[in-house]
Short mmCIF file of C-alpha atoms in Angstrom, two decimals:
data_model
loop_
_atom_site.label_atom_id
_atom_site.label_comp_id
_atom_site.label_asym_id
_atom_site.label_seq_id
_atom_site.Cartn_x
_atom_site.Cartn_y
_atom_site.Cartn_z
CA MET A 1151 -23.38 31.46 57.51
CA VAL A 1152 -22.19 28.07 55.88
CA ARG A 1153 -22.90 26.94 52.36
CA GLU A 1154 -22.53 23.51 51.45
CA ASP A 1155 -22.53 21.11 48.12
CA LEU A 1156 -21.07 24.25 45.73
CA PHE A 1157 -19.90 22.39 42.43
CA LEU A 1158 -18.18 24.75 39.54
CA THR A 1159 -17.40 23.62 36.30
CA LEU A 1160 -14.44 24.22 33.97
CA GLY A 1161 -13.34 27.66 33.71
CA GLN A 1162 -16.56 28.54 35.72
CA ASN A 1163 -16.65 31.91 38.28
CA LEU A 1164 -18.90 31.55 41.37
CA ARG A 1165 -20.86 34.76 42.14
CA PHE A 1166 -21.64 34.25 46.02
CA ASP A 1167 -24.47 36.39 46.96
CA GLN A 1168 -25.56 36.62 50.76
CA LYS A 1169 -29.14 38.06 51.88
CA LEU A 1170 -28.54 40.08 55.06
CA SER A 1171 -31.40 40.13 57.56
CA ASP A 1172 -32.36 41.67 60.45
CA SER A 1173 -31.00 39.84 63.98
CA SER A 1174 -30.57 40.56 67.59
CA THR A 1175 -27.08 41.11 67.04
CA GLU A 1176 -26.30 44.77 67.32
CA LEU A 1177 -23.80 45.72 64.73
CA ALA A 1178 -21.69 48.81 65.10
CA GLU A 1179 -21.85 49.55 61.22
CA VAL A 1180 -22.06 47.14 58.09
CA THR A 1181 -20.58 48.15 54.75
CA VAL A 1182 -21.78 46.78 51.58
CA SER A 1183 -19.74 47.42 48.25
CA GLY A 1184 -19.82 45.70 44.79
CA ARG A 1185 -18.25 46.54 41.37
CA ARG A 1186 -18.82 45.34 37.87
CA ASP A 1187 -15.90 43.25 36.28
CA PRO A 1188 -14.86 43.96 33.25
CA VAL A 1189 -14.94 41.85 29.88
CA MET A 1190 -11.40 41.39 30.23
CA ASN A 1191 -10.32 39.92 34.14
CA ALA A 1192 -7.96 37.79 35.72
CA ASP A 1193 -10.98 35.02 35.68
CA HIS A 1194 -11.46 35.23 32.03
CA THR A 1195 -8.72 33.91 30.30
CA GLY A 1196 -10.09 33.62 26.69
CA ALA A 1197 -12.99 32.33 24.77
CA ASN A 1198 -13.87 28.88 25.49
CA THR A 1199 -16.77 26.26 25.91
CA THR A 1200 -17.54 24.07 28.80
CA ILE A 1201 -19.65 20.82 28.15
CA GLN A 1202 -21.11 19.28 31.23
CA ARG A 1203 -22.20 16.07 32.13
CA GLU A 1204 -26.02 17.06 31.76
CA THR A 1205 -25.13 18.10 28.58
CA ILE A 1206 -23.48 14.86 27.36
CA GLU A 1207 -26.25 13.08 28.74
CA ARG A 1208 -29.20 14.95 26.92
CA LEU A 1209 -27.58 15.73 23.30
CA PRO A 1210 -28.03 13.21 20.75
CA THR A 1211 -24.89 11.54 19.17
CA LEU A 1212 -24.49 8.95 16.87
CA ASN A 1213 -20.78 8.04 17.15
CA ARG A 1214 -20.51 8.73 21.12
CA SER A 1215 -17.29 10.78 20.50
CA PHE A 1216 -15.76 14.18 21.74
CA SER A 1217 -16.33 15.62 18.32
CA ASP A 1218 -19.90 15.17 18.67
CA PHE A 1219 -19.54 17.54 21.40
CA THR A 1220 -16.96 19.86 20.58
CA ARG A 1221 -18.71 21.10 17.49
CA LEU A 1222 -20.55 22.93 20.36
CA THR A 1223 -18.14 25.67 19.87
CA PRO A 1224 -18.84 28.15 17.47
CA GLN A 1225 -15.25 28.18 16.00
CA ALA A 1226 -15.44 24.37 15.47
CA SER A 1227 -15.40 22.94 11.93
CA ALA A 1228 -16.66 19.45 10.35
CA SER A 1229 -13.26 18.12 10.03
CA GLY A 1230 -12.55 18.78 13.62
CA GLY A 1231 -10.77 21.59 13.55
CA PHE A 1232 -11.42 25.08 14.93
CA ALA A 1233 -11.01 28.77 13.96
CA GLY A 1234 -9.94 27.62 10.55
CA ARG A 1235 -6.83 25.27 11.76
CA SER A 1236 -6.75 21.75 10.79
CA GLY A 1237 -7.52 19.06 13.62
CA GLY A 1238 -3.85 18.12 13.65
CA TYR A 1239 -3.24 21.45 15.49
CA ASN A 1240 -5.30 20.88 18.48
CA ASN A 1241 -4.23 19.66 21.96
CA VAL A 1242 -6.15 17.21 23.42
CA THR A 1243 -5.46 16.49 27.46
CA ILE A 1244 -7.25 14.43 29.72
CA ASP A 1245 -7.35 15.68 33.11
CA GLY A 1246 -4.91 18.49 32.37
CA ALA A 1247 -2.38 15.91 31.19
CA VAL A 1248 -1.30 15.50 27.06
CA PHE A 1249 -3.33 12.89 25.01
CA ASN A 1250 -2.39 13.55 21.77
CA ASN A 1251 -1.32 11.10 18.76
CA SER A 1252 2.13 12.67 18.69
CA PHE A 1253 3.39 11.02 15.37
CA GLY A 1254 0.73 12.94 13.91
CA LEU A 1255 -0.70 9.97 11.22
CA SER A 1256 -4.35 10.93 12.25
CA GLY A 1257 -5.71 13.74 14.56
CA ASN A 1258 -6.48 11.64 17.73
CA ILE A 1259 -5.48 8.60 19.12
CA GLY A 1260 -7.34 5.76 17.69
CA GLY A 1261 -8.01 7.68 14.66
CA GLN A 1262 -7.09 5.28 12.23
CA ALA A 1263 -9.17 2.53 13.62
CA ASN A 1264 -12.09 5.18 14.13
CA ALA A 1265 -11.83 4.50 17.62
CA GLN A 1266 -12.48 6.67 20.44
CA PRO A 1267 -9.76 6.46 22.84
CA VAL A 1268 -12.07 7.10 26.03
CA SER A 1269 -15.73 6.13 26.51
CA LEU A 1270 -17.96 8.98 26.52
CA ASP A 1271 -19.76 7.07 29.69
CA ALA A 1272 -16.42 7.66 31.78
CA ILE A 1273 -16.31 11.84 30.77
CA ASP A 1274 -17.53 14.28 33.32
CA GLN A 1275 -16.90 17.62 31.39
CA ILE A 1276 -15.23 18.94 28.40
CA GLN A 1277 -13.61 22.06 27.86
CA VAL A 1278 -12.73 23.83 24.44
CA SER A 1279 -10.32 26.89 24.49
CA ILE A 1280 -9.64 28.88 21.65
CA ALA A 1281 -6.99 31.24 22.29
CA PRO A 1282 -6.34 31.22 26.11
CA PHE A 1283 -3.71 33.22 27.46
CA ASP A 1284 -3.17 31.57 30.88
CA VAL A 1285 0.54 30.37 30.72
CA ARG A 1286 -0.30 26.52 31.81
CA GLN A 1287 -2.32 25.96 28.38
CA GLY A 1288 -0.88 26.02 25.23
CA SER A 1289 1.12 23.56 22.36
CA PHE A 1290 -1.67 24.35 20.00
CA THR A 1291 -2.96 26.56 17.10
CA GLY A 1292 -6.07 25.35 16.67
CA ALA A 1293 -7.97 24.60 20.10
CA GLY A 1294 -7.27 23.09 23.69
CA ILE A 1295 -9.42 20.35 24.54
CA ASN A 1296 -9.45 18.93 27.97
CA ALA A 1297 -11.68 16.21 29.30
CA VAL A 1298 -12.13 15.50 33.07
CA THR A 1299 -13.01 11.71 33.67
CA ARG A 1300 -15.32 10.71 36.18
CA SER A 1301 -14.59 9.97 40.02
CA GLY A 1302 -15.81 8.16 42.78
CA SER A 1303 -17.77 9.50 45.80
CA ASN A 1304 -18.81 8.20 49.18
CA LYS A 1305 -22.04 6.88 47.54
CA PHE A 1306 -21.62 3.74 45.10
CA SER A 1307 -23.22 4.33 41.49
CA GLY A 1308 -22.76 2.79 38.29
CA SER A 1309 -24.78 1.72 35.14
CA ILE A 1310 -24.84 -1.18 32.13
CA TYR A 1311 -25.59 0.16 28.82
CA GLY A 1312 -25.88 -1.05 25.30
CA PHE A 1313 -26.65 0.43 21.73
CA TYR A 1314 -27.70 -1.21 18.35
CA ARG A 1315 -27.84 0.56 15.29
CA ASP A 1316 -28.44 -1.00 11.56
CA GLN A 1317 -29.73 0.01 8.10
CA THR A 1318 -33.16 -0.50 9.39
CA TYR A 1319 -32.72 2.67 11.53
CA LEU A 1320 -31.82 4.88 8.81
CA GLY A 1321 -34.29 6.66 5.96
CA GLU A 1322 -34.03 5.04 2.32
CA LYS A 1323 -36.62 7.05 0.51
CA VAL A 1324 -37.13 10.23 -0.69
CA GLY A 1325 -40.06 11.24 -2.25
CA ASP A 1326 -41.02 8.38 -4.98
CA VAL A 1327 -37.38 7.57 -5.02
CA THR A 1328 -36.12 4.56 -3.17
CA ASN A 1329 -32.03 4.04 -2.32
CA PRO A 1330 -31.79 0.57 -0.84
CA LEU A 1331 -29.24 0.78 1.90
CA ALA A 1332 -26.15 -1.52 2.14
CA ASN A 1333 -26.30 -3.99 5.29
CA PHE A 1334 -24.48 -3.08 8.23
CA ASN A 1335 -24.50 -3.30 11.96
CA LEU A 1336 -23.19 -1.58 15.40
CA LYS A 1337 -23.01 -2.83 18.50
CA ASN A 1338 -21.89 -0.75 21.50
CA PHE A 1339 -22.05 -1.61 25.30
CA GLY A 1340 -20.28 -1.44 28.44
CA PHE A 1341 -20.50 -0.38 32.12
CA ARG A 1342 -19.29 2.11 34.79
CA VAL A 1343 -18.97 1.78 38.62
CA GLY A 1344 -17.68 3.93 41.03
CA GLY A 1345 -17.47 4.41 45.12
CA PRO A 1346 -15.33 4.57 47.93
CA ILE A 1347 -12.96 2.30 49.23
CA ILE A 1348 -12.48 4.35 52.39
CA LYS A 1349 -15.19 6.66 52.94
CA ASP A 1350 -13.81 10.22 52.69
CA LYS A 1351 -10.69 9.13 52.21
CA LEU A 1352 -9.98 6.67 48.67
CA PHE A 1353 -12.45 6.39 46.16
CA PHE A 1354 -12.46 4.22 42.76
CA PHE A 1355 -13.98 4.56 39.09
CA LEU A 1356 -13.80 2.10 36.56
CA ASN A 1357 -15.71 1.93 32.95
CA ALA A 1358 -15.21 -0.65 30.39
CA GLU A 1359 -16.70 -0.65 26.66
CA ARG A 1360 -16.39 -2.65 23.68
CA GLU A 1361 -17.55 -1.28 20.12
CA GLN A 1362 -17.97 -3.53 17.10
CA ARG A 1363 -18.72 -2.41 13.51
CA GLN A 1364 -19.40 -4.46 10.53
CA ASP A 1365 -19.58 -2.33 7.09
CA PRO A 1366 -19.74 -3.30 3.33
CA PRO A 1367 -17.11 -2.07 1.19
CA GLY A 1368 -17.07 1.50 -0.09
CA GLY A 1369 -19.66 1.45 -2.96
CA ASN A 1370 -20.62 -2.15 -2.18
CA TYR A 1371 -20.77 -3.35 -5.72
CA ALA A 1372 -21.52 -6.79 -6.86
CA ALA A 1373 -19.85 -8.80 -9.87
CA PHE A 1374 -21.24 -8.48 -13.19
CA ARG A 1375 -23.33 -11.35 -13.96
CA GLY A 1376 -25.38 -10.45 -16.91
CA THR A 1377 -27.57 -7.92 -15.54
CA THR A 1378 -26.65 -4.16 -15.15
CA SER A 1379 -27.30 -1.56 -12.40
CA PRO A 1380 -25.61 1.22 -10.67
CA THR A 1381 -24.55 -0.96 -7.76
CA VAL A 1382 -22.79 -3.49 -10.26
CA SER A 1383 -19.31 -3.55 -11.27
CA GLN A 1384 -18.15 -4.19 -14.85
CA ALA A 1385 -16.08 -6.74 -13.45
CA SER A 1386 -17.22 -10.16 -14.43
CA GLY A 1387 -18.29 -12.41 -11.66
CA ALA A 1388 -17.39 -15.54 -13.65
CA ASP A 1389 -13.95 -14.54 -14.59
CA LEU A 1390 -13.06 -13.53 -10.92
CA ASP A 1391 -14.40 -16.96 -9.85
CA ILE A 1392 -11.89 -18.48 -12.52
CA LEU A 1393 -8.94 -16.45 -11.40
CA SER A 1394 -9.74 -17.39 -7.52
CA ASN A 1395 -9.96 -21.28 -8.69
CA PHE A 1396 -6.71 -20.96 -10.65
CA LEU A 1397 -4.80 -19.10 -7.87
CA THR A 1398 -5.71 -21.34 -4.92
CA SER A 1399 -4.76 -24.75 -7.33
CA LYS A 1400 -1.68 -23.31 -9.00
CA TYR A 1401 0.03 -21.07 -6.30
CA ASN A 1402 -2.07 -22.66 -3.23
CA PHE A 1403 -3.41 -19.00 -2.43
CA ASN A 1404 -7.06 -18.12 -1.45
CA PRO A 1405 -7.49 -14.53 -2.06
CA GLY A 1406 -10.56 -14.29 -0.62
CA PRO A 1407 -14.09 -13.03 -1.59
CA PHE A 1408 -14.31 -10.43 -3.84
CA GLU A 1409 -18.11 -9.42 -3.31
CA GLY A 1410 -20.55 -9.96 -0.27
CA TYR A 1411 -17.69 -9.38 2.58
CA LYS A 1412 -17.85 -7.10 5.43
CA LEU A 1413 -15.23 -4.98 6.93
CA ALA A 1414 -14.52 -5.45 10.51
CA GLN A 1415 -13.88 -2.71 12.97
CA ASN A 1416 -13.53 -3.21 16.77
CA SER A 1417 -12.24 -1.07 20.01
CA ASP A 1418 -12.26 -2.04 23.36
CA LYS A 1419 -11.29 0.36 25.67
CA ILE A 1420 -11.00 0.55 29.88
CA THR A 1421 -10.57 3.76 31.87
CA ALA A 1422 -9.60 3.14 35.90
CA LYS A 1423 -9.18 5.93 38.34
CA LEU A 1424 -8.20 6.32 42.15
CA ASP A 1425 -8.65 9.57 44.16
CA TRP A 1426 -6.96 9.70 47.66
CA ASN A 1427 -7.65 12.29 50.18
CA ILE A 1428 -3.97 12.29 51.65
CA SER A 1429 -5.03 14.95 54.10
CA GLY A 1430 -6.81 18.50 53.89
CA ASN A 1431 -3.78 19.92 52.21
CA HIS A 1432 -2.71 17.49 49.91
CA ARG A 1433 -4.94 15.20 46.94
CA PHE A 1434 -3.49 12.52 44.91
CA ASN A 1435 -5.00 10.80 41.84
CA ILE A 1436 -4.08 8.30 39.31
CA LYS A 1437 -5.55 7.45 36.11
CA TYR A 1438 -5.12 4.43 33.73
CA ASN A 1439 -6.37 4.19 30.23
CA TYR A 1440 -6.40 1.11 27.99
CA LEU A 1441 -7.42 0.80 24.13
CA LYS A 1442 -7.18 -2.05 21.89
CA SER A 1443 -9.03 -1.13 18.48
CA TYR A 1444 -8.87 -2.32 14.37
CA ARG A 1445 -10.10 -1.60 11.40
CA ASP A 1446 -10.46 -3.36 8.21
CA VAL A 1447 -9.02 -0.89 5.43
CA PRO A 1448 -9.02 -0.70 1.36
CA PRO A 1449 -5.41 -1.38 -0.24
CA SER A 1450 -3.76 1.92 -0.87
CA GLY A 1451 -4.16 3.02 -4.40
CA SER A 1452 -0.57 4.22 -4.72
CA GLY A 1453 1.44 2.99 -7.79
CA SER A 1454 -1.64 0.94 -8.96
CA ILE A 1455 -3.42 1.53 -12.57
CA SER A 1456 -6.11 3.39 -11.48
CA ASN A 1457 -7.27 2.55 -7.81
CA ARG A 1458 -7.51 -0.69 -5.82
CA SER A 1459 -11.02 0.04 -4.22
CA GLN A 1460 -14.48 -1.35 -5.07
CA THR A 1461 -15.46 0.68 -8.38
CA GLN A 1462 -17.75 0.11 -11.30
CA PHE A 1463 -15.08 -1.13 -13.56
CA GLY A 1464 -13.35 -3.50 -10.66
CA LEU A 1465 -13.43 -5.28 -7.72
CA PRO A 1466 -10.28 -6.47 -5.68
CA TYR A 1467 -10.17 -9.56 -3.36
CA TYR A 1468 -10.84 -9.09 0.16
CA GLY A 1469 -7.23 -10.81 0.97
CA ALA A 1470 -5.76 -7.25 -0.96
CA TYR A 1471 -6.75 -5.17 2.14
CA TYR A 1472 -5.34 -4.75 5.47
CA ARG A 1473 -6.15 -4.25 8.86
CA ILE A 1474 -4.91 -1.23 11.26
CA ASN A 1475 -4.53 -1.94 14.66
CA ASN A 1476 -4.28 1.14 16.96
CA ASN A 1477 -3.18 0.12 20.45
CA LEU A 1478 -2.47 2.20 23.91
CA ASN A 1479 -1.67 1.95 27.51
CA SER A 1480 -1.59 5.14 29.36
CA ILE A 1481 -0.83 5.92 33.09
CA ILE A 1482 -1.21 9.64 34.45
CA ALA A 1483 -0.62 10.33 38.22
CA GLU A 1484 -1.84 14.15 39.52
CA LEU A 1485 -1.08 15.70 42.92
CA ASN A 1486 -2.57 18.85 44.10
CA SER A 1487 -1.41 20.23 47.43
CA THR A 1488 -2.10 23.85 49.33
CA PHE A 1489 0.22 25.41 51.84
CA GLY A 1490 -1.55 27.71 53.71
CA ALA A 1491 -4.22 30.33 52.36
CA LYS A 1492 -1.23 31.67 49.97
CA TYR A 1493 0.15 28.95 47.98
CA SER A 1494 -0.56 25.82 45.64
CA ASN A 1495 1.50 23.32 43.90
CA ASN A 1496 0.07 20.96 40.85
CA LEU A 1497 2.31 18.18 39.95
CA THR A 1498 1.47 15.75 37.12
CA ALA A 1499 3.46 12.75 35.45
CA GLY A 1500 2.66 10.29 32.89
CA TYR A 1501 3.41 7.66 30.44
CA LEU A 1502 1.94 7.02 27.15
CA ALA A 1503 2.75 3.49 25.17
CA GLY A 1504 1.22 3.62 21.64
CA ARG A 1505 1.22 0.60 19.77
CA ASP A 1506 -0.08 0.90 16.00
CA SER A 1507 0.64 -1.93 13.56
CA ARG A 1508 -0.79 -3.39 10.08
CA GLN A 1509 -1.43 -6.86 8.96
CA SER A 1510 -3.30 -8.48 6.20
CA THR A 1511 -6.96 -9.26 6.61
CA LEU A 1512 -6.60 -12.86 5.65
CA GLY A 1513 -4.28 -13.42 8.84
CA SER A 1514 -0.66 -13.91 9.53
CA ASP A 1515 -0.84 -17.82 8.21
CA ILE A 1516 -1.43 -17.06 4.62
CA PRO A 1517 1.17 -17.67 2.28
CA LEU A 1518 3.28 -14.32 1.48
CA PHE A 1519 1.77 -13.52 -1.81
CA PRO A 1520 2.95 -10.55 -4.02
CA LEU A 1521 0.24 -7.59 -4.60
CA VAL A 1522 -0.85 -8.07 -8.17
CA ASP A 1523 -3.09 -5.49 -10.21
CA ILE A 1524 -4.80 -6.88 -13.19
CA GLY A 1525 -6.47 -4.25 -15.78
CA ASN A 1526 -9.23 -4.60 -18.06
CA ALA A 1527 -7.42 -4.06 -21.29
CA ASN A 1528 -8.03 -6.60 -24.21
CA GLY A 1529 -10.78 -7.94 -22.01
CA LEU A 1530 -13.93 -5.33 -22.16
CA SER A 1531 -17.27 -6.95 -23.00
CA ALA A 1532 -19.98 -4.76 -24.66
CA ALA A 1533 -21.22 -3.63 -21.56
CA ASN A 1534 -17.84 -2.14 -20.81
CA SER A 1535 -17.49 -0.11 -23.94
CA ARG A 1536 -17.89 3.21 -21.93
CA VAL A 1537 -14.34 2.80 -20.57
CA THR A 1538 -11.79 5.02 -22.24
CA ALA A 1539 -9.08 4.80 -19.93
CA PRO A 1540 -7.29 1.90 -18.27
CA GLN A 1541 -9.02 0.84 -15.15
CA THR A 1542 -8.05 -1.88 -12.47
CA LEU A 1543 -10.23 -4.97 -13.12
CA THR A 1544 -8.90 -6.74 -9.78
CA SER A 1545 -6.28 -6.91 -7.10
CA PHE A 1546 -4.97 -9.70 -5.06
CA GLY A 1547 -2.22 -10.46 -2.49
CA TYR A 1548 -0.34 -8.75 0.26
CA GLU A 1549 -1.04 -5.08 0.56
CA PRO A 1550 2.02 -3.19 -0.72
CA PHE A 1551 2.57 -0.66 2.17
CA SER A 1552 1.70 -3.15 5.23
CA ALA A 1553 4.59 -5.66 5.35
CA PHE A 1554 6.75 -4.80 8.67
CA ASN A 1555 4.78 -1.51 8.96
CA VAL A 1556 4.55 -0.90 12.72
CA LEU A 1557 4.92 2.55 14.93
CA ASN A 1558 5.50 2.53 18.58
CA THR A 1559 5.23 5.79 20.26
CA ASP A 1560 6.67 6.30 24.14
CA THR A 1561 5.87 9.60 25.47
CA TYR A 1562 6.67 10.78 28.85
CA GLN A 1563 5.56 13.87 30.40
CA PHE A 1564 6.14 15.85 33.44
CA GLY A 1565 4.88 19.26 34.77
CA ASP A 1566 4.56 21.49 38.10
CA ASN A 1567 3.15 24.69 38.77
CA PHE A 1568 3.44 26.27 42.04
CA THR A 1569 0.95 29.16 42.42
CA ALA A 1570 1.40 32.03 45.01
CA TYR A 1571 -1.97 34.01 45.92
CA LEU A 1572 -0.32 37.75 46.63
CA GLY A 1573 -3.74 39.80 46.94
CA LYS A 1574 -4.41 41.48 43.92
CA HIS A 1575 -1.96 39.55 41.88
CA ASN A 1576 -1.37 35.54 41.57
CA VAL A 1577 1.99 34.47 40.17
CA THR A 1578 2.38 31.16 38.79
CA LEU A 1579 6.10 29.25 38.03
CA GLY A 1580 5.97 25.90 36.70
CA THR A 1581 7.85 23.68 34.15
CA TYR A 1582 6.50 21.44 31.66
CA ASN A 1583 7.97 18.80 29.60
CA GLU A 1584 7.53 16.08 27.13
CA ILE A 1585 9.68 13.20 25.98
CA TYR A 1586 9.12 10.91 22.80
CA LYS A 1587 10.47 7.97 21.36
CA PHE A 1588 9.73 6.70 18.24
CA THR A 1589 10.22 3.05 16.34
CA ASN A 1590 8.80 3.44 12.96
CA GLY A 1591 8.89 0.17 10.42
CA PHE A 1592 7.84 0.90 6.91
CA ALA A 1593 8.92 -1.31 3.81
CA PRO A 1594 6.82 -0.85 1.03
CA GLN A 1595 6.58 -3.40 -1.76
CA TYR A 1596 8.27 -5.91 0.39
CA TYR A 1597 6.97 -8.78 -1.06
CA GLY A 1598 6.31 -7.74 -4.28
CA ALA A 1599 3.84 -5.48 -6.28
CA TYR A 1600 3.11 -6.41 -10.04
CA VAL A 1601 1.06 -5.22 -12.72
CA TYR A 1602 -0.52 -7.05 -16.16
CA ASN A 1603 -2.97 -5.01 -18.48
CA SER A 1604 -5.23 -7.99 -18.25
CA LEU A 1605 -6.26 -11.48 -17.35
CA GLN A 1606 -4.82 -12.94 -20.78
CA ASP A 1607 -1.15 -11.50 -19.77
CA PHE A 1608 -1.45 -13.15 -16.07
CA TYR A 1609 -2.48 -16.45 -17.16
CA ALA A 1610 0.12 -16.14 -20.19
CA SER A 1611 3.04 -15.56 -17.91
CA ALA A 1612 1.32 -18.26 -15.18
CA ALA A 1613 1.78 -20.80 -17.99
CA THR A 1614 5.93 -19.92 -18.34
CA SER A 1615 6.60 -19.88 -14.71
CA ASP A 1616 5.42 -21.78 -11.54
CA SER A 1617 6.26 -18.67 -9.95
CA PRO A 1618 3.29 -15.48 -9.80
CA TYR A 1619 6.14 -12.79 -10.14
CA GLY A 1620 5.51 -12.44 -14.18
CA TYR A 1621 7.10 -8.84 -14.49
CA ASN A 1622 9.30 -6.65 -12.55
CA TYR A 1623 9.27 -3.05 -12.01
CA ALA A 1624 12.55 -1.09 -12.98
CA GLY A 1625 12.79 2.50 -14.50
CA GLY A 1626 8.98 3.24 -14.25
CA GLN A 1627 8.10 0.27 -16.55
CA PHE A 1628 7.45 -3.11 -16.01
CA THR A 1629 9.01 -5.43 -17.91
CA PRO A 1630 8.75 -9.64 -18.51
CA ARG A 1631 10.61 -11.71 -16.25
CA THR A 1632 12.94 -13.95 -17.04
CA GLN A 1633 14.35 -16.96 -15.65
CA ALA A 1634 17.84 -15.10 -14.84
CA GLN A 1635 15.95 -12.53 -12.59
#
């Protein structure tokens, strides 16, 4: 009897039942025996969850991300961790090859730009292992997350897709209370195609996707122009207009808008794969992943009067924000071989190049201007009378931690596992190696960072000098700048 078209998911055991019936062949003796596997057996290597393609296609997902599906694991937490551990302790692999943010500034590759490194349309299955005792799985104390990418077959298949979402798709009313939502939009579109290059021999798969999003800044405050509401900041629109014009005329520096702007987010990703059936005993595949992503981020509040984000007390200029870039090029090769019925070998090798950097949201052609914080002291109106502690009225200039901020990560990996099937025992011998190379640039406050108690103090300082550098930071205090300095 021949059974064809059997497909197993990650970690699945196959129960192969056969029905015996009468035939014209005379059998001397037929012995049928069975046994019940115990809970702990050689095929059960620890608690795990497997999400198949059918589940990925049927379940709803807002972000089209791994985390929307890995949370199906009972031990998952909302933060991306498992079994009480932080998501930074997970080990993410693609087709068994490491795919981590090795420097650790975010939990995943592309995490700082809120980008998904691999399109969900390129994923065939996802497996989450909590505590496997398979010697080939490790390098984590949270969970091992392995995604298997799609492959081509003898039939051509493909799709073109697109998704769109904005504030009109969200509810803004609870009972009789209406909470207007800020305008945003998200566009996600791409395609995939796969098929044979040489039938039964060589196959290809290709997926490309772009995601674009625009959001208002956190809080979405507007400047105070005589009308108060929960979404109107106490920063005066008239004062900030005057300040903007002053910076443009005196220093030829345009700080950007202070209200009504959008924060951009973008990610482009490509997954390409070749599968080659070299012979009945040897199968080779090679995968390439590309990611180019960025996101606009509010300036860091470190060293500020209170913070530098939009609040009910102040509004920063858009030019004080920064853009984080998360880019990746990755190539991974795998060779699977069998030697008779008793031996097999799995060989993997790969290289990941991560290129992360930061820049001003106004681009690289603007004059380099120091970061300036201006407080709300000595300039509070009656509407601001409830303020009891100094707050940041506004911030403008080059974000203090973005100058020359770059992180280049090179990861080399090599692994080989040789397995012998010796009846009741399987023996695996192998090695796995990772080599990291980092180049990290960080020059905080390189272009200067200055603080003024009020707009009046800033204008008074500017009146005595053509330079915006009105105060120096020394010994934990800001002191007036002199010509000698």
